[in-house]
Coordinates of C-alpha atoms in Angstrom, one line a residue:
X1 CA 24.4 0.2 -38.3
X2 CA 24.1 1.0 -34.8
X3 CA 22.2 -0.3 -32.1
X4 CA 21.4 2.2 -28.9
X5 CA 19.3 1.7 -25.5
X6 CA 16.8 3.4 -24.9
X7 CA 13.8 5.1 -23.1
X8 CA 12.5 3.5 -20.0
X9 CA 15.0 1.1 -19.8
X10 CA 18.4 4.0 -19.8
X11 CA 16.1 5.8 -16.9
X12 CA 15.2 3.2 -14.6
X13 CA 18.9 2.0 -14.7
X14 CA 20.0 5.1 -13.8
X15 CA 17.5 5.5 -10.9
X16 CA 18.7 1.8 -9.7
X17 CA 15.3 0.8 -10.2
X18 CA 14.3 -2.4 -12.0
X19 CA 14.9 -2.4 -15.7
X20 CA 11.9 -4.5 -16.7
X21 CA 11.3 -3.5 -20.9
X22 CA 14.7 -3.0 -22.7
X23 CA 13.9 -1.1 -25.7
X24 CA 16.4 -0.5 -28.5
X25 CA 17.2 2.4 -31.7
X26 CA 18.5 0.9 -34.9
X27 CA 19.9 3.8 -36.5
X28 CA 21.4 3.9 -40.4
X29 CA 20.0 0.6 -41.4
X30 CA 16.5 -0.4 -43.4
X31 CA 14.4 -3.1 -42.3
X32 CA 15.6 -5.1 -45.0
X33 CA 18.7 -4.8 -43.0
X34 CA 17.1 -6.3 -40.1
X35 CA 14.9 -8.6 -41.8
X36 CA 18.5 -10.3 -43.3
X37 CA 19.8 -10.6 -39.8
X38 CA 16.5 -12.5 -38.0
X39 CA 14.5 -9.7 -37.0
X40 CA 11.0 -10.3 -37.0
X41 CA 8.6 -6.9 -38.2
X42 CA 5.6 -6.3 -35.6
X43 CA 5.5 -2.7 -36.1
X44 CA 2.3 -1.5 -38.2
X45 CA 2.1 2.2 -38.3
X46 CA 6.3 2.1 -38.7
X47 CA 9.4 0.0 -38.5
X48 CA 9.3 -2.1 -35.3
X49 CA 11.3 -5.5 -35.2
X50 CA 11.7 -8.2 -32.3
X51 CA 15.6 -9.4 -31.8
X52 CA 15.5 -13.4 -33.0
X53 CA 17.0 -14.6 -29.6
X54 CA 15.7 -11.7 -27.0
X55 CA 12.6 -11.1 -28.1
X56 CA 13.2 -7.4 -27.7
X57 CA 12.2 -4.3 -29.5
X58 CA 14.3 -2.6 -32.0
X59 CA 12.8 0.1 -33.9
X60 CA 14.6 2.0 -36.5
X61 CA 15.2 5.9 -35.6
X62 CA 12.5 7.6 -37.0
X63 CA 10.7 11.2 -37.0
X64 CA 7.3 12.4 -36.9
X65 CA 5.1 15.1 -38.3
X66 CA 2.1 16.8 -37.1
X67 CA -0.6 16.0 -39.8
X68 CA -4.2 16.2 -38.1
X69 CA -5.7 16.5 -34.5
X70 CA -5.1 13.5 -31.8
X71 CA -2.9 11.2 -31.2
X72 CA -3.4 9.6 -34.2
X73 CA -2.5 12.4 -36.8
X74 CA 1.4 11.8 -37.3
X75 CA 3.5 10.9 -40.1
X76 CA 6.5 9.0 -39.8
X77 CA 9.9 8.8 -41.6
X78 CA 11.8 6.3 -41.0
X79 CA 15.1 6.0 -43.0
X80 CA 19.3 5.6 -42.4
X81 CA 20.0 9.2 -42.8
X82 CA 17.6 10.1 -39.2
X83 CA 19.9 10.3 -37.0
X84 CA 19.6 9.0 -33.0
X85 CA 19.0 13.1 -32.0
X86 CA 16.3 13.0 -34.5
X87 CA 14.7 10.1 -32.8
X88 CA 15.5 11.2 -29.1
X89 CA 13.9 14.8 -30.1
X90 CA 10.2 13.3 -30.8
X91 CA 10.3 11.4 -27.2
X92 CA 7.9 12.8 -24.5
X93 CA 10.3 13.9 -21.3
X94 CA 13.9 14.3 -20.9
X95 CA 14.2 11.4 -19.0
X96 CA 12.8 9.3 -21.5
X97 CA 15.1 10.8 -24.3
X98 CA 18.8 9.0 -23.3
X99 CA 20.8 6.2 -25.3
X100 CA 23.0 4.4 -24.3
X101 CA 25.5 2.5 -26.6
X102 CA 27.0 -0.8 -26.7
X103 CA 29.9 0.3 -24.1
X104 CA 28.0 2.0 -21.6
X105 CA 28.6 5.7 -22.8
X106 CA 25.5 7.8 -22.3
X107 CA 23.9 9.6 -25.3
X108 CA 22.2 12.6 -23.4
X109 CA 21.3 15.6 -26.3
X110 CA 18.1 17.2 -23.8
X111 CA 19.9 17.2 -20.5
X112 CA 17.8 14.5 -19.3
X113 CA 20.3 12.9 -16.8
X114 CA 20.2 16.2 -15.0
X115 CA 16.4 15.9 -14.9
X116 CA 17.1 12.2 -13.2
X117 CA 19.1 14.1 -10.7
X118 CA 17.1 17.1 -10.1
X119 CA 13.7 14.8 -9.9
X120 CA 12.4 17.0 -12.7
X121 CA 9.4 15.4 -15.5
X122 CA 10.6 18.2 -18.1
X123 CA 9.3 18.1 -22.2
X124 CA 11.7 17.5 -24.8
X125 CA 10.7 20.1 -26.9
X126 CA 7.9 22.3 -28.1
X127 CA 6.4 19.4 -30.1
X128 CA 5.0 18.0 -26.7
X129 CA 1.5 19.9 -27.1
X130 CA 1.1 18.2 -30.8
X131 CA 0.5 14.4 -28.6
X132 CA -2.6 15.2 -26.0
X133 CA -1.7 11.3 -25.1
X134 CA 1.8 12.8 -23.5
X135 CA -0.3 14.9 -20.8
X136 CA -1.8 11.4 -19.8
X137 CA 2.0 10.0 -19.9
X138 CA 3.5 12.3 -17.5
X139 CA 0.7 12.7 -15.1
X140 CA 1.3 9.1 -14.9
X141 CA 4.7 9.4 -14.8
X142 CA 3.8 11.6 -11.8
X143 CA 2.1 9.1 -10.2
X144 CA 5.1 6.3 -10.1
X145 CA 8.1 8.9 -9.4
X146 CA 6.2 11.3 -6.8
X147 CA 7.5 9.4 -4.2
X148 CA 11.4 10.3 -5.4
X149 CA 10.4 14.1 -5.3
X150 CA 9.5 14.0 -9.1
X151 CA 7.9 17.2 -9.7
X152 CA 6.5 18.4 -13.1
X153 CA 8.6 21.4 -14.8
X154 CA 6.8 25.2 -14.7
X155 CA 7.1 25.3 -18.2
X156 CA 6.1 22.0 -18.8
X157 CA 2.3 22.4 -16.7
X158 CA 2.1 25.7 -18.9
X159 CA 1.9 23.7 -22.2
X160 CA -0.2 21.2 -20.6
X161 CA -2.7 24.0 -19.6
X162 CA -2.1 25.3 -23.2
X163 CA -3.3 21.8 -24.7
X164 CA -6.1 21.7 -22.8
X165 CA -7.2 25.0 -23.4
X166 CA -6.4 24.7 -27.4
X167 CA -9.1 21.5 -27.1
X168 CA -6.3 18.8 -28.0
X169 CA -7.2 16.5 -24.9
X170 CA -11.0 16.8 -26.3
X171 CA -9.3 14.6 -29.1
X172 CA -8.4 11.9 -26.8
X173 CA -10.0 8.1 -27.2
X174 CA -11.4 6.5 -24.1
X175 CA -9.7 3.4 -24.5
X176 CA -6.4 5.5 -24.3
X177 CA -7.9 7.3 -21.6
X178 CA -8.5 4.3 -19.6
X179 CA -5.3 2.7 -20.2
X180 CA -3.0 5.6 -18.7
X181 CA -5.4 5.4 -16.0
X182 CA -5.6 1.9 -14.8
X183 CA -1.4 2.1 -15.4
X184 CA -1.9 4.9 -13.0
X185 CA -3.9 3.7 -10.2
X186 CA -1.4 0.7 -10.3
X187 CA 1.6 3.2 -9.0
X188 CA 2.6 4.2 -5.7
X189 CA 1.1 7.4 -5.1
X190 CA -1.7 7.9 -7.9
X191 CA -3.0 10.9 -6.3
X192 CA 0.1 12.4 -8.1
X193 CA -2.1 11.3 -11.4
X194 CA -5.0 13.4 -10.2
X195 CA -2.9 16.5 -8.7
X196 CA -1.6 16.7 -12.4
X197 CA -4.3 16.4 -13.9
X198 CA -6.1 18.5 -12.3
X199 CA -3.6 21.5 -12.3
X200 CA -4.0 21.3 -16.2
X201 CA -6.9 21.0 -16.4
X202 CA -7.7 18.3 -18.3
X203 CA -9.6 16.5 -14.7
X204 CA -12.5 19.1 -15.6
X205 CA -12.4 17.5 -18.8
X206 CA -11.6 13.8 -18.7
X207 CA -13.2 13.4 -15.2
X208 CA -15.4 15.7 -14.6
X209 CA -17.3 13.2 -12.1
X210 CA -14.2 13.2 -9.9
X211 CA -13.0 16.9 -10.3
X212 CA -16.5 17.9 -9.4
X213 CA -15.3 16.5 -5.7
X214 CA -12.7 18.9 -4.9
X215 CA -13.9 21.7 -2.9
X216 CA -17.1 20.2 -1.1
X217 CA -16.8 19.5 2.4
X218 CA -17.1 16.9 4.9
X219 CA -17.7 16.9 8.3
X220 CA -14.3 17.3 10.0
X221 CA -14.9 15.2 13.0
X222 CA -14.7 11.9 10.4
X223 CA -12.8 13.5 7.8
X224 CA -10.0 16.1 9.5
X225 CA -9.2 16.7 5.8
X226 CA -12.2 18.0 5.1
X227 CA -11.9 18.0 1.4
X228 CA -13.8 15.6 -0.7
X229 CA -11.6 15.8 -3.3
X230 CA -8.3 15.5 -1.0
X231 CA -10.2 12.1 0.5
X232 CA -10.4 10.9 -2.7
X233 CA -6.5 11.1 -3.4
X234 CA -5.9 10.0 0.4
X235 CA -7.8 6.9 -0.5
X236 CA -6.0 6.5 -3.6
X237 CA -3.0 6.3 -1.9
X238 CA -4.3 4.1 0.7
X239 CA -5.0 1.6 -2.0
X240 CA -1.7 1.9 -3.8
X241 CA 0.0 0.9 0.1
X242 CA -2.5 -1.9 0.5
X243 CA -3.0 -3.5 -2.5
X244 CA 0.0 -2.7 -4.7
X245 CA -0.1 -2.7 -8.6
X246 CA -4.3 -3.4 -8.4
X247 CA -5.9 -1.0 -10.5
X248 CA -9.6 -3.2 -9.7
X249 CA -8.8 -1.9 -5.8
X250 CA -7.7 1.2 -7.1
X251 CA -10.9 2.1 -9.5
X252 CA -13.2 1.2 -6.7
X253 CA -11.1 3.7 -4.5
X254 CA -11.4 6.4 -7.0
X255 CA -15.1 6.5 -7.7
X256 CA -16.6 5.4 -3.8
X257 CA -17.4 8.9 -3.1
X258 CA -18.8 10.2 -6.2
X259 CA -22.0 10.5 -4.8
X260 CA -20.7 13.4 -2.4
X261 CA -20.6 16.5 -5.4
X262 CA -24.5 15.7 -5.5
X263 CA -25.0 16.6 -2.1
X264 CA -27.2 19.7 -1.9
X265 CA -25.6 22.9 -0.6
X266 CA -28.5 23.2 2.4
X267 CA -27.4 19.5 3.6
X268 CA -23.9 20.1 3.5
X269 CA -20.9 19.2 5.3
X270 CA -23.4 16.0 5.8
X271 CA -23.5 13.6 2.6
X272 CA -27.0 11.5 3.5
X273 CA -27.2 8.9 0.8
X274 CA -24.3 9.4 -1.0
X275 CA -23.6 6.1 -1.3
X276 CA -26.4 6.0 -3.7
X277 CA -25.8 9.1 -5.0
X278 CA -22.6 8.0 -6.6
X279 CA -24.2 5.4 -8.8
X280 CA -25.4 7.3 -11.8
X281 CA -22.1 9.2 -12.0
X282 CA -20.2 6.1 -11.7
X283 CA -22.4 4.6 -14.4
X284 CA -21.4 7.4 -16.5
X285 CA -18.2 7.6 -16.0
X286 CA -17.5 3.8 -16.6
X287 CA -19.3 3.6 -20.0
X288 CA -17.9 7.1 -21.2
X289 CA -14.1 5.5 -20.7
X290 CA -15.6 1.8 -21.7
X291 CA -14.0 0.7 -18.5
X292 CA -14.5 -3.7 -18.1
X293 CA -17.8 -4.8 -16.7
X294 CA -15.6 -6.4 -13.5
X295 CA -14.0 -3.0 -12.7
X296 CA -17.6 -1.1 -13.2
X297 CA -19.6 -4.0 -11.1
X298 CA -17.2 -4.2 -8.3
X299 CA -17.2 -0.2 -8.0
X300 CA -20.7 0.1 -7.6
X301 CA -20.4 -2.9 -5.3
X302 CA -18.2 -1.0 -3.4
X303 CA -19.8 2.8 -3.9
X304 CA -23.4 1.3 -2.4
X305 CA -22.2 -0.6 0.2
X306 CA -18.8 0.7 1.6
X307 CA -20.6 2.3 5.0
X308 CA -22.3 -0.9 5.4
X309 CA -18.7 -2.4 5.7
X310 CA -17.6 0.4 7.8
X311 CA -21.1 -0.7 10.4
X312 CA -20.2 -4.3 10.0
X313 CA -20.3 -5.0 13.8
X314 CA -23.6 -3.1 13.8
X315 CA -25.3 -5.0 11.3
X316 CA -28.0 -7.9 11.5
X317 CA -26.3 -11.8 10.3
X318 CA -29.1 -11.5 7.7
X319 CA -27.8 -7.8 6.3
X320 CA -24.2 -9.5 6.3
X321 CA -25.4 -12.3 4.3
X322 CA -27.2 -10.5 1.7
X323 CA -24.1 -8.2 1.4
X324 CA -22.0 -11.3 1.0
X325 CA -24.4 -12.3 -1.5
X326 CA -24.8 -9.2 -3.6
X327 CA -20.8 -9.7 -3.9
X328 CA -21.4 -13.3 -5.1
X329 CA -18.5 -13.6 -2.3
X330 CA -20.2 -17.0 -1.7
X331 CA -18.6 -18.3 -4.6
X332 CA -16.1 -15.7 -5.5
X333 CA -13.9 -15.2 -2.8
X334 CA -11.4 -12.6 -4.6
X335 CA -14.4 -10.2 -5.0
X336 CA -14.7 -9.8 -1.3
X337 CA -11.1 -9.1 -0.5
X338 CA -11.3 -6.2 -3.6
X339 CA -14.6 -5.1 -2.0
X340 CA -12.3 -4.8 1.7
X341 CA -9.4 -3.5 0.2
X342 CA -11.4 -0.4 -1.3
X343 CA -13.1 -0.2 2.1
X344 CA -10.2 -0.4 3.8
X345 CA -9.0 2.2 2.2
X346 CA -11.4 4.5 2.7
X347 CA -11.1 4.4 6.4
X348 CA -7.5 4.9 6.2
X349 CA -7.6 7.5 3.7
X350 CA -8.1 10.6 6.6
X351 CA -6.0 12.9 8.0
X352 CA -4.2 11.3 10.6
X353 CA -6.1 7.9 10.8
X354 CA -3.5 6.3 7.6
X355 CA -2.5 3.3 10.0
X356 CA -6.0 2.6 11.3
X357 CA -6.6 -1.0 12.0
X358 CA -9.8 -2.5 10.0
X359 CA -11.0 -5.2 11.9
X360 CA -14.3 -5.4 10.1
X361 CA -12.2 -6.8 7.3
X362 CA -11.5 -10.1 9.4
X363 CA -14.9 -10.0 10.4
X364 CA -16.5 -10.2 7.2
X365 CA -14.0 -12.8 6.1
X366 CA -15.1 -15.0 8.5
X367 CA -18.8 -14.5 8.3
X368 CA -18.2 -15.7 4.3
X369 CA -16.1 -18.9 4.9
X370 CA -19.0 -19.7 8.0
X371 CA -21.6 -19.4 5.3
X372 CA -19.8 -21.1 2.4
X373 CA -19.4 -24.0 4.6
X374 CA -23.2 -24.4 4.7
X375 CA -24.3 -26.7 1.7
X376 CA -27.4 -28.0 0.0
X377 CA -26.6 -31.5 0.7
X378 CA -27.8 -31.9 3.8
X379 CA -31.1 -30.4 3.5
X380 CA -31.7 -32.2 0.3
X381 CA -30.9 -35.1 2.6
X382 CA -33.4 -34.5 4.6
X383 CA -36.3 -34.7 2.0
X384 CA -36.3 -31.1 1.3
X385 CA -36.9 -29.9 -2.3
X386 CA -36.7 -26.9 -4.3
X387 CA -37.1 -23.4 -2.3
X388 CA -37.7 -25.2 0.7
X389 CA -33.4 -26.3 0.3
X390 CA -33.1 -22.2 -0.2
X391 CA -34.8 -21.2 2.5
X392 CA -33.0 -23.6 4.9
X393 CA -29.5 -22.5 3.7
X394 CA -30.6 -18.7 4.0
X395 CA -31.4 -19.5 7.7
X396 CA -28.6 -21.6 8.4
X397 CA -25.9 -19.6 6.9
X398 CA -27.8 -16.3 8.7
X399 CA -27.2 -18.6 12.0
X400 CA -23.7 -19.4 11.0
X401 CA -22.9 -16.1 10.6
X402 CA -24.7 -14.7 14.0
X403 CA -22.0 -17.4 15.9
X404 CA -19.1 -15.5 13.7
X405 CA -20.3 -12.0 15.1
X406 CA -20.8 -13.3 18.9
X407 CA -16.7 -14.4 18.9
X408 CA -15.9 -11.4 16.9
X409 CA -17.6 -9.0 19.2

C-alpha cells in the first residue's frame, strides 16, 4: 500500500500558499485494508475513508467512466491494480493532477508543475468535456488565481465552448450551480468567474440575467467604463477587496444592476428606474439557482434601494428611517453593513473612482445606532398605549436621526 498527496493540497504548497484541505491516494489496497487499520468509510458513491487520528481524506485510486449525461453519469472502479496515473488522469486541471509521496518527491505524469510556473489552468485530458461541473471548477479557479496571472489554456476554452455548445452545461443542477458560484464570489477577483464564463459561453446559459448586461451602456460622466456588464465585474471586484471571502456582499454586488438590460433602447445611456427594473430578474434568477432566502432578500434590499444610499445626504430623516427599517437594520445590525458593503461597492466599482471614499456609509451607521437608542419604554411611561407608543418612536427616532445628518453635513 501506498499513501500519496494530493490535489489542492500538492498545488497550494507549491504556490507558498496556505495548504488548508490535505487530501490523500491510497493506491494497491481495498477498503478492507483500511477499514483493518482505523479508517473510517464516508464515501457513498466510492471508496472514501477519514485517517483515525487526522481526520483526513484518503480515497483509494480509482477511475471513472462516462455512462449518461451530467455530472452524475460516471461509473467508478476502484481496485489495487489502478494505478496513481490512472487516478491523476480523471482529475480536472494539471495543477490539480500532482502527488506527492511520503519523502517529498513529486509525482507529476501531466506536466502540471510547469502549469504552476507558467500560471496556466490547462485540462488533464480529453475526458474534461464528459464533467460540465469542471467548466464551473475552473472558471472558479479563475476567479482565485487571476491575480497570479492564471490564465485559461486556448485549447482548454475550446472544449469549454465545445461543452456548451454540445448542451452538457444544460445538464447542470442548480444547487451545483450555486455552489461554484458563491465559492466564486468569495475569491479575489471573481470577475475572472464571469470573464470565463462568459468566453464559453455558458453566462448566456447559466446567467442569462447577468450576460444580458454586457454591451448596454451607461452614461460615461458616472460610469467612465461605460459598460454595464464591465461595472458589474468592477463591482465584483470591489466587493471581493472590501469584504473578503463574503459571498452575501458578493451576490448583492452581482445582481444590483440587473435592472439596466431592461432599459429601452430610446432611453438609453440613461437607466430611469432601474433599480426597480432589476427586481423581477433578480427574482428569477434567485429561485432558478434556489439561492437562500437571506442572499435573495438582502439583494433585492440592495437592487431597490442602492441609489438611495448613494443620495443619503440628500434624503429626508423620515426616508432614512424607513430605509433603515425595510432592512430591519433596527434590530439586525449585520444586514446594514452587507446592505453598505454592496453599495459601497458600487460606487467604487468605475473606472478610475476604485479608492473613492463612502462617507454615506458612516452616515447611515449612525443614523441606525441614534434610532436604536430610542425605546418604547419611555413612552409607555408616559401613559401612552398601543400605536400611540409607534407613532412616538417613528417621530422621535425621525428627530434622532435629523440631529445625526446636521453633524454629518
Amino acid at each position: 500500500m501506498r499513501i500519496y498527496l494530493v490535489g489542492g493540497a500538492v498545488r497550494d504548497k507549491l504556490l507558498h500558499r496556505p495548504v488548508v484541505d490535505h487530501d490523500h491516494v491510497v493506491v494497491n489496497a481495498t477498503p478492507d485494508h483500511l477499514l483493518a487499520l482505523g479508517y473510517k468509510p464516508v464515501g457513498k458513491d466510492f471508496p472514501v475513508f477519514l485517517h483515525p487520528q487526522t481526520g483526513e481524506e484518503y480515497a483509494l485510486a480509482r477511475t471513472e467512466r462516462k455512462t449518461g449525461r451530467g455530472y452524475h453519469g460516471f461509473a467508478f472502479q476502484a481496485d489495487p491494480s489502478v494505478t496513481l496515473e490512472e487516478d491523476l488522469a480523471r482529475r480536472d486541471l494539471t495543477i490539480n493532477a500532482i502527488a506527492e509521496d511520503e519523502h517529498g518527491a513529486l509525482v507529476d505524469p501531466f506536466n502540471g508543475v510547469r502549469d504552476l510556473e507558467q500560471r496556466v489552468l490547462r485540462h488533464v485530458s480529453p475526458a474534461f468535456v464528459e464533467d460540465p461541473v469542471r467548466l464551473l471548477r475552473v472558471a472558479r479557479f479563475a476567479a482565485r488565481f487571476a491575480p497570479l496571472g492564471f490564465m485559461v489554456a486556448d485549447e482548454t476554452m475550446a472544449l469549454m465552448q465545445q461543452m456548451v455548445r454540445n448542451g452538457e452545461v444544460d445538464h447542470l443542477v442548480p444547487e451545483r450551480v450555486w455552489q461554484e458560484t458563491r465559492k466564486a464570489l468569495t475569491e479575489p477577483r471573481p470577475s475572472a468567474f464571469l470573464r470565463v464564463l462568459r468566453d464559453s459561453g455558458a453566462l448566456a446559459v447559466l446567467f442569462p440575467e447577468i450576460d444580458a448586461l454586457y454591451g448596454v451602456p451607461q452614461r460615461a460622466e458616472f460610469h467612465p467604463e461605460v459598460d454595464t456588464g464591465i461595472h458589474m465585474e468592477m463591482v465584483l471586484d470591489a466587493a471581493a477587496r472590501i469584504a473578503p471571502g463574503n459571498d452575501l456582499v458578493g451576490f448583492c454586488a452581482l445582481t444590483h444592476d440587473l435592472g439596466k438590460a431592461l432599459t429601452p433602447a430610446d432611453v438609453l445611456p440613461r437607466h430611469v428606474g432601474h433599480e426597480h427594473a432589476g427586481v423581477a430578474p433578480l427574482r428569477q434568477l434567485a429561485a432558478r439557482l434556489r439561492v437562500p432566502t437571506e442572499h435573495a432578500a438582502l439583494a433585492e434590499q440592495v437592487c431597490r434601494e442602492h441609489l438611495n444610499a448613494h443620495r443619503a445626504f440628500e434624503l429626508k430623516p423620515a426616508t432614512v428611517l424607513r430605509l433603515l427599517i425595510a432592512l430591519d437594520a433596527l434590530r439586525r445590525p449585520e444586514r446594514l453593513e452587507i446592505f453598505l458593503a454592496a453599495c459601497e461597492a458600487d460606487k467604487r466599482g468605475r473606472l478610475g473612482h476604485e479608492d473613492d471614499a463612502y462617507p454615506q456609509a458612516g452616515y447611515l451607521r449612525a443614523a441606525r445606532a441614534a434610532a436604536a437608542d430610542v425605546g418604547a419604554s419611555a413612552f409607555i411611561a408616559q401613559g401612552l398605549q398601543g400605536p400611540d407608543v409607534g407613532a412616538a418612536m417613528e417621530k422621535a427616532r425621525t428627530t434622532a436621526i435629523e440631529a445625526v445628518k446636521r453633524v454629518a453635513s
